[in-house]
Coordinates of C-alpha atoms in Angstrom, one line a residue:
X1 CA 99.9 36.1 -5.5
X2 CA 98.9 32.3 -5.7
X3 CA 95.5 32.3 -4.9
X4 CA 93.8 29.7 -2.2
X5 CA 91.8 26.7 -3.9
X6 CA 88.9 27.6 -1.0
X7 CA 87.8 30.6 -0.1
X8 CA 88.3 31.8 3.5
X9 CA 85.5 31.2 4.9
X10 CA 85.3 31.3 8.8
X11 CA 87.6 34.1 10.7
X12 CA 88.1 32.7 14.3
X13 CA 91.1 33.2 16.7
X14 CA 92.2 31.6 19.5
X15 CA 93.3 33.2 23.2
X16 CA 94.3 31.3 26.5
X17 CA 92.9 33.6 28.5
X18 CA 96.0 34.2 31.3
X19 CA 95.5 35.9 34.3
X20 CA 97.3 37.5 37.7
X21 CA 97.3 35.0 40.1
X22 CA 96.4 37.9 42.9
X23 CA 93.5 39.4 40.9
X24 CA 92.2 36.2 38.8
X25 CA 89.0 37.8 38.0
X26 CA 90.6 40.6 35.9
X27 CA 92.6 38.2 33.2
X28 CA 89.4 36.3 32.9
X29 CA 86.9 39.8 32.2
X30 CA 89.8 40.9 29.8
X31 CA 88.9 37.3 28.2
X32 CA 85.4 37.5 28.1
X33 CA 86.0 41.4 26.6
X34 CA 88.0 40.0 23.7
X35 CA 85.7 37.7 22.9
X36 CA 82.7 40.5 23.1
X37 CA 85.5 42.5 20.7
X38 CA 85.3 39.4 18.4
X39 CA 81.5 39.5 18.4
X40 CA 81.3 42.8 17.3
X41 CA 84.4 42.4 14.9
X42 CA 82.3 40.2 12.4
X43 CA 84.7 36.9 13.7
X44 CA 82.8 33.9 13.1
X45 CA 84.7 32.1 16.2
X46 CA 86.4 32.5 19.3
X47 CA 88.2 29.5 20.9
X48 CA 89.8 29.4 24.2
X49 CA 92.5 27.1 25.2
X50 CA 93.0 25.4 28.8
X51 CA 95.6 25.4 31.6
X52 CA 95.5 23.1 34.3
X53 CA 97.0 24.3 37.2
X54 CA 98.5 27.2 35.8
X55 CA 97.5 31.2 35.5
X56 CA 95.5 30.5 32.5
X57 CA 92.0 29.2 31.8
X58 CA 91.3 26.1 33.9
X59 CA 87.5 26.0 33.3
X60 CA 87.1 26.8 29.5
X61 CA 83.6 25.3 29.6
X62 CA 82.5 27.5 32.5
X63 CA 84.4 30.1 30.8
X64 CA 82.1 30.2 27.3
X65 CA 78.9 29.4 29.5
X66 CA 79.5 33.4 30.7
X67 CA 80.2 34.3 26.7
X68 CA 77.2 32.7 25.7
X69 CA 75.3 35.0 27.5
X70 CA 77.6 38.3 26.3
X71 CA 77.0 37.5 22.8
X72 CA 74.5 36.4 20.2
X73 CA 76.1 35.2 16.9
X74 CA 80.0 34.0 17.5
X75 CA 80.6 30.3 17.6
X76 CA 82.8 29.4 20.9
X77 CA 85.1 26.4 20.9
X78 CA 87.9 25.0 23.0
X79 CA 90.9 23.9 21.7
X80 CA 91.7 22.3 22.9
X81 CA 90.0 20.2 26.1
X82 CA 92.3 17.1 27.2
X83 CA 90.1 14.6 27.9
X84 CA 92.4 13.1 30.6
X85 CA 91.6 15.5 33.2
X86 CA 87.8 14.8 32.2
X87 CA 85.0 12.5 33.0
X88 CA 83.2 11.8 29.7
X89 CA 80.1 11.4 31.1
X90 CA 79.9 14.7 33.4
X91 CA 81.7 16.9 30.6
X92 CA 78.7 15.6 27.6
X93 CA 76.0 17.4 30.0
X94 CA 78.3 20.4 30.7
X95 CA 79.2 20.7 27.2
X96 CA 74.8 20.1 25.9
X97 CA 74.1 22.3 28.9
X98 CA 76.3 25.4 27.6
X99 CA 75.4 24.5 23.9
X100 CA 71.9 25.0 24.8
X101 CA 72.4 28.4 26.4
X102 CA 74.3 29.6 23.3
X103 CA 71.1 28.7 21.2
X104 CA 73.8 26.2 19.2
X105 CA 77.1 27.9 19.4
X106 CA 79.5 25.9 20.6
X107 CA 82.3 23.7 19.7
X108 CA 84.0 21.2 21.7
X109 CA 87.6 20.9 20.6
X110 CA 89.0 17.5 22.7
X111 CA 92.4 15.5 22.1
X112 CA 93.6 12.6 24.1
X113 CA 96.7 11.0 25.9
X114 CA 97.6 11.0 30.3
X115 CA 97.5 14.4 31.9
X116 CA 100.7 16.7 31.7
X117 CA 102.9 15.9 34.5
X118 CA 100.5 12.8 34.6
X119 CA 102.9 11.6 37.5
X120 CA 102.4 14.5 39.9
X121 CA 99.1 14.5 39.8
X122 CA 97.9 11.6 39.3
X123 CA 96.9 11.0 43.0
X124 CA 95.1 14.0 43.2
X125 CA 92.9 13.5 39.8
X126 CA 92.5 9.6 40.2
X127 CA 93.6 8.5 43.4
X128 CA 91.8 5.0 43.2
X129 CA 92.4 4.4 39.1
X130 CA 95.6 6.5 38.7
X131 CA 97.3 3.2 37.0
X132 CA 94.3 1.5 35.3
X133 CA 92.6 4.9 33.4
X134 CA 92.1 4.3 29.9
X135 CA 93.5 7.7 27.9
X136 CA 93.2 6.1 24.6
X137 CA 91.0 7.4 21.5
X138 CA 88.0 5.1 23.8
X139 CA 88.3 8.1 26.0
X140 CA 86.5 10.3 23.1
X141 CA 84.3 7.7 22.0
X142 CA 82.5 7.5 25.4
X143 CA 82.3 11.2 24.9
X144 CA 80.8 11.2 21.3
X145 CA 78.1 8.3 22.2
X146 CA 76.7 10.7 25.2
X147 CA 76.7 13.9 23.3
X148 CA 74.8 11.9 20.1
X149 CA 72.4 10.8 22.4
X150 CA 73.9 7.5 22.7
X151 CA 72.5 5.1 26.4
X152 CA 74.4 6.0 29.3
X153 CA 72.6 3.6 31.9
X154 CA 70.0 0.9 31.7
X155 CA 67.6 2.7 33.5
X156 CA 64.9 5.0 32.6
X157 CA 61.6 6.0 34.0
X158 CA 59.7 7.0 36.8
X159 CA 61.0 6.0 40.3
X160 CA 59.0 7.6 43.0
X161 CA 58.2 11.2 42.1
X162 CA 61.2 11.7 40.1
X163 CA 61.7 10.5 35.8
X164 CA 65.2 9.3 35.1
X165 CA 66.2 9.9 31.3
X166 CA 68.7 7.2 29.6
X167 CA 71.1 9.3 28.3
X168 CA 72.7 12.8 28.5
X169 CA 70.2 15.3 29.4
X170 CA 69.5 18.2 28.3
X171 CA 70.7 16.7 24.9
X172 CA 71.3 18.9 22.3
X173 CA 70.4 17.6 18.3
X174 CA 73.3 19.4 16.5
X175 CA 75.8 19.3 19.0
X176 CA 77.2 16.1 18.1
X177 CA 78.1 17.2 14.4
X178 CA 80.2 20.2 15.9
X179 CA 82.6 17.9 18.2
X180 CA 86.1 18.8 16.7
X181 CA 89.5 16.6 17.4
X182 CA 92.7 18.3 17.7
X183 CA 95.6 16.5 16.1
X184 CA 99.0 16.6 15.5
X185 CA 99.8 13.5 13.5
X186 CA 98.5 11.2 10.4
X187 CA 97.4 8.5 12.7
X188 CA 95.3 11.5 14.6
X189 CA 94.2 12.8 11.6
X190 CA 92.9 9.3 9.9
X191 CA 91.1 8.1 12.9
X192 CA 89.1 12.2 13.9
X193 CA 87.9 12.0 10.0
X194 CA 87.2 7.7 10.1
X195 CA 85.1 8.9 13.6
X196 CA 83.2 11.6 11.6
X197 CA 84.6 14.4 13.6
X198 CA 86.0 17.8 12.5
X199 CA 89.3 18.3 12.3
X200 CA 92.0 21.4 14.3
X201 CA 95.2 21.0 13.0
X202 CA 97.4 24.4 14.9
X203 CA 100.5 25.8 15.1
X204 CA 102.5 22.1 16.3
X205 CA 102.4 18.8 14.2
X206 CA 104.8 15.8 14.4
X207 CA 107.0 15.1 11.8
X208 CA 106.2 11.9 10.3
X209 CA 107.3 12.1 6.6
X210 CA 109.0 15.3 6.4
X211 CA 110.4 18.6 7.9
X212 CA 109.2 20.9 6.2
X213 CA 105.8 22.4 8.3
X214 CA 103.2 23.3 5.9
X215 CA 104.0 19.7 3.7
X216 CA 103.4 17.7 7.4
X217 CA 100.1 19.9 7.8
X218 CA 99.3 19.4 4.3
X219 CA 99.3 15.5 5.0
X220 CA 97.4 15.6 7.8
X221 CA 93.9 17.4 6.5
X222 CA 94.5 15.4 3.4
X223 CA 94.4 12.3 5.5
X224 CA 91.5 13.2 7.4
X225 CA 89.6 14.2 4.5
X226 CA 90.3 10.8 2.7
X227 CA 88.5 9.0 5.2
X228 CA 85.8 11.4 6.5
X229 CA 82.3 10.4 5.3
X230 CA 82.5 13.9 4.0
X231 CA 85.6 13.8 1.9
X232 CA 86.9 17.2 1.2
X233 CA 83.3 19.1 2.4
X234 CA 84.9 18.1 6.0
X235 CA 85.5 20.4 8.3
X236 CA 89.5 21.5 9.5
X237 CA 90.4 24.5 11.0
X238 CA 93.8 25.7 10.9
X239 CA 95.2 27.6 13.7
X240 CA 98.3 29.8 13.2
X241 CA 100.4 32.9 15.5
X242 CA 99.7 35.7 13.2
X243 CA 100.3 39.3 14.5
X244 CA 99.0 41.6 11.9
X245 CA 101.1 45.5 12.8
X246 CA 99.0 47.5 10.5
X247 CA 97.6 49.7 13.2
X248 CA 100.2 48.8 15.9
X249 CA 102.4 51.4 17.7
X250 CA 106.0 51.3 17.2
X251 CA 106.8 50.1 21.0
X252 CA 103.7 47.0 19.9
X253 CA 106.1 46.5 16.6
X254 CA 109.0 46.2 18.6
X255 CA 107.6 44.1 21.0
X256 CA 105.9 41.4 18.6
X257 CA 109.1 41.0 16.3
X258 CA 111.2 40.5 19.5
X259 CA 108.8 37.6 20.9
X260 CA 108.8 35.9 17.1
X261 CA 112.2 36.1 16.9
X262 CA 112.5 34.5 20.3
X263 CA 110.3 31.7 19.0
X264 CA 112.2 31.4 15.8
X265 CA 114.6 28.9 16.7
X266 CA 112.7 26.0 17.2
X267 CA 110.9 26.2 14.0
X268 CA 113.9 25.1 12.3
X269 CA 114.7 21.2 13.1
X270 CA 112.1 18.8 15.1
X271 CA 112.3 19.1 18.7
X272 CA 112.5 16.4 21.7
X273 CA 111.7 12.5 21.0
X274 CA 108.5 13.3 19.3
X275 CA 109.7 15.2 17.0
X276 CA 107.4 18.3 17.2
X277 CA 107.8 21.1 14.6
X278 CA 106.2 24.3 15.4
X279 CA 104.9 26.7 12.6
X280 CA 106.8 30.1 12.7
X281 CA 104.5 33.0 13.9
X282 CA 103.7 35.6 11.1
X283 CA 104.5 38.9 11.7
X284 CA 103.9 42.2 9.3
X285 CA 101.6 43.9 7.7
X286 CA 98.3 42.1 6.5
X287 CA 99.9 42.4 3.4
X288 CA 102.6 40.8 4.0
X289 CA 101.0 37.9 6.1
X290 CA 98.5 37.3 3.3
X291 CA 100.8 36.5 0.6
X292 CA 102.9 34.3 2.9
X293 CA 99.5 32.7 3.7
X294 CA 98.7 31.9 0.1
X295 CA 101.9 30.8 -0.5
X296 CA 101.2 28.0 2.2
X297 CA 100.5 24.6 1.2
X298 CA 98.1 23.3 3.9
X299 CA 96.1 27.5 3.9
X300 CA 95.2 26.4 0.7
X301 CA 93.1 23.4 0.9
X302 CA 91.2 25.0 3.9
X303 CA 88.6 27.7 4.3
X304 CA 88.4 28.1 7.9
X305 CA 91.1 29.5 10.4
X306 CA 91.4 30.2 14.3
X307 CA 94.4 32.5 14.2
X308 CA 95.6 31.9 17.8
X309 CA 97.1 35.2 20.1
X310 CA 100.0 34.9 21.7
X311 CA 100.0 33.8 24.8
X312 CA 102.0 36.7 26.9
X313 CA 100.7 39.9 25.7
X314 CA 98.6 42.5 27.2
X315 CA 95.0 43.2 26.8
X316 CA 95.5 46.1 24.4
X317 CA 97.7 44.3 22.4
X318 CA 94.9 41.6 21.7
X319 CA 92.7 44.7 20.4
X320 CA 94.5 46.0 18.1
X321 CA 95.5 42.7 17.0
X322 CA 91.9 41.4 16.4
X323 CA 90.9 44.6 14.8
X324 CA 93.6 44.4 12.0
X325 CA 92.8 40.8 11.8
X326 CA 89.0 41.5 11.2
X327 CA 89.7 44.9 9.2
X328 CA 93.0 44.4 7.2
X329 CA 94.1 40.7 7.2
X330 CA 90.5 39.2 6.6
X331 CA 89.4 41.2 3.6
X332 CA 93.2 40.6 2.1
X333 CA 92.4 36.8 2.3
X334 CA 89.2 37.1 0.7
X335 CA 86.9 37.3 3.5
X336 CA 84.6 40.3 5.1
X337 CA 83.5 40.6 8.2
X338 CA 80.1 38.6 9.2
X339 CA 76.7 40.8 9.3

């Protein structure tokens, strides 16, 4: 078995949280469960994804301000949060707010471009600036500026009984070097490592130079590296469906294979204009996913991972999937769980 050139570092996985549209509160406990789960696992992260306007997590900063206060020790990220539903301004004090409750946990995953299904609801979200809103990388450099501590007004001081701070407040010191930019292209990947950001590179990339999935991923935290300040110390996190069936019942074996070989198809060519290539999910035994890992060309130049769930399975499913993960898949990589 090739072995990686980094050691696995970092464990984390990645859930979107789905819920019952009848019964919200349920699909959002069974969230904040798994992530409890992932505590006690030894994972070193657990990242939420959002959905807006659908039966999955809306709110993913409201969403880790409750983790923060189940757990003690796992870093919570969002991967990713579209910054075109956001106001840069009002998410840098939600985001310092929550990273100060979580003593220093968390970690902001962002990526740009217009809403999805910008043109329905555009009137709703920016009824007065639908046509003029900026959803360019300028979006996420407002952002950084306010969570570094960067001016936001003019105006500081005392004004009657009440002191007026110029910039974000609270502000958190060590939140700025934890902001993380998800990309799926070289031009994404250059300008998150020229910005001095970190770097979540996931199951989906856009096939620039070739069509072959781990050589496009490859590119991409090789570009970001090359112009990081930190060069190859810089942090990238690799997010991949794997579904370990060490432990799984024979109806969970069934299931899984069925749903990856429902997604198989479109792993083969590019898909639509943009010519999107999705990573095939991994499933087997750790075993098996291991060696396939260190056989991959991008898994080898990094040493952290946020293996993502998939999206449509039920909560027991997602147990017995993060335990084999922590148990069987981790220590086959290299890595044990964290004290």
């Amino acid at each position: 078995m090739p072995l990686t050139s980094e050691p696995l570092r970092k464990l984390g996985f990645l859930t979107i949280g789905l819920f019952d549209e009848a019964d919200p509160r349920r699909g959002h406990e069974s969230t904040l469960e798994i992530i409890e789960l992932g505590e006690r696992l030894g994972f070193d992260s657990a990242w939420v994804r959002h959905r807006h306007l659908q039966y999955g997590i809306s709110s993913p900063v409201a969403v880790l301000a409750a983790a923060s206060q189940r757990t003690s020790r796992i870093e919570l990220g969002t991967a990713v949060i579209p910054l075109g539903w956001e106001n840069p301004l009002r998410l840098a004090e939600d985001l310092a707010t929550v990273d100060i409750l979580s003593g220093g946990r968390l970690n902001p995953g962002v990526s740009v471009g217009p809403p999805m299904n910008y043109d329905h609801v555009k009137h709703a979200l920016y009824p007065d600036t639908a046509d003029t809103e900026n959803f360019s990388y300028e979006r996420v450099l407002r952002l950084l500026d306010f969570v570094r501590g960067e001016p936001a007004t003019d105006f500081s001081g005392t004004e009657g009984f009440e002191v007026f701070s110029d910039r974000v407040q609270p502000h958190s010191p060590g939140l700025g070097r934890r902001m993380w930019y998800g990309g799926a292209s070289l031009s994404s990947a250059r300008w998150a490592g020229e910005h001095g950001m970190n770097f979540l590179t996931s199951s989906v990339v856009k096939a620039e130079e070739s069509e072959d999935f781990a050589e496009i991923q490859l590119s991409h935290i090789r570009m970001f590296r090359a112009h990081h300040p930190d060069g190859h110390r810089a942090r990238v996190s690799q997010g991949l469906v794997v579904i370990p069936t060490d432990n799984a019942s024979p109806e969970q074996r069934a299931k899984y294979e069925e749903y990856a070989r429902k997604r198989t198809p479109r792993t083969a060519t590019p898909q639509g204009p943009a010519r999107m290539m999705f990573a095939p999910d991994l499933v087997g035994s750790s075993t098996e996913i291991a060696e396939r890992l260190h056989s991959h060309a991008a898994f080898r130049e990094i040493d952290e991972v946020a293996f993502a769930l998939p999206f449509t399975f039920d909560h027991d499913d997602y147990v017995q999937i993060l335990t084999d993960i922590a148990t069987k898949l981790g220590p086959a990589l290299g890595r044990h769980p964290a004290a």
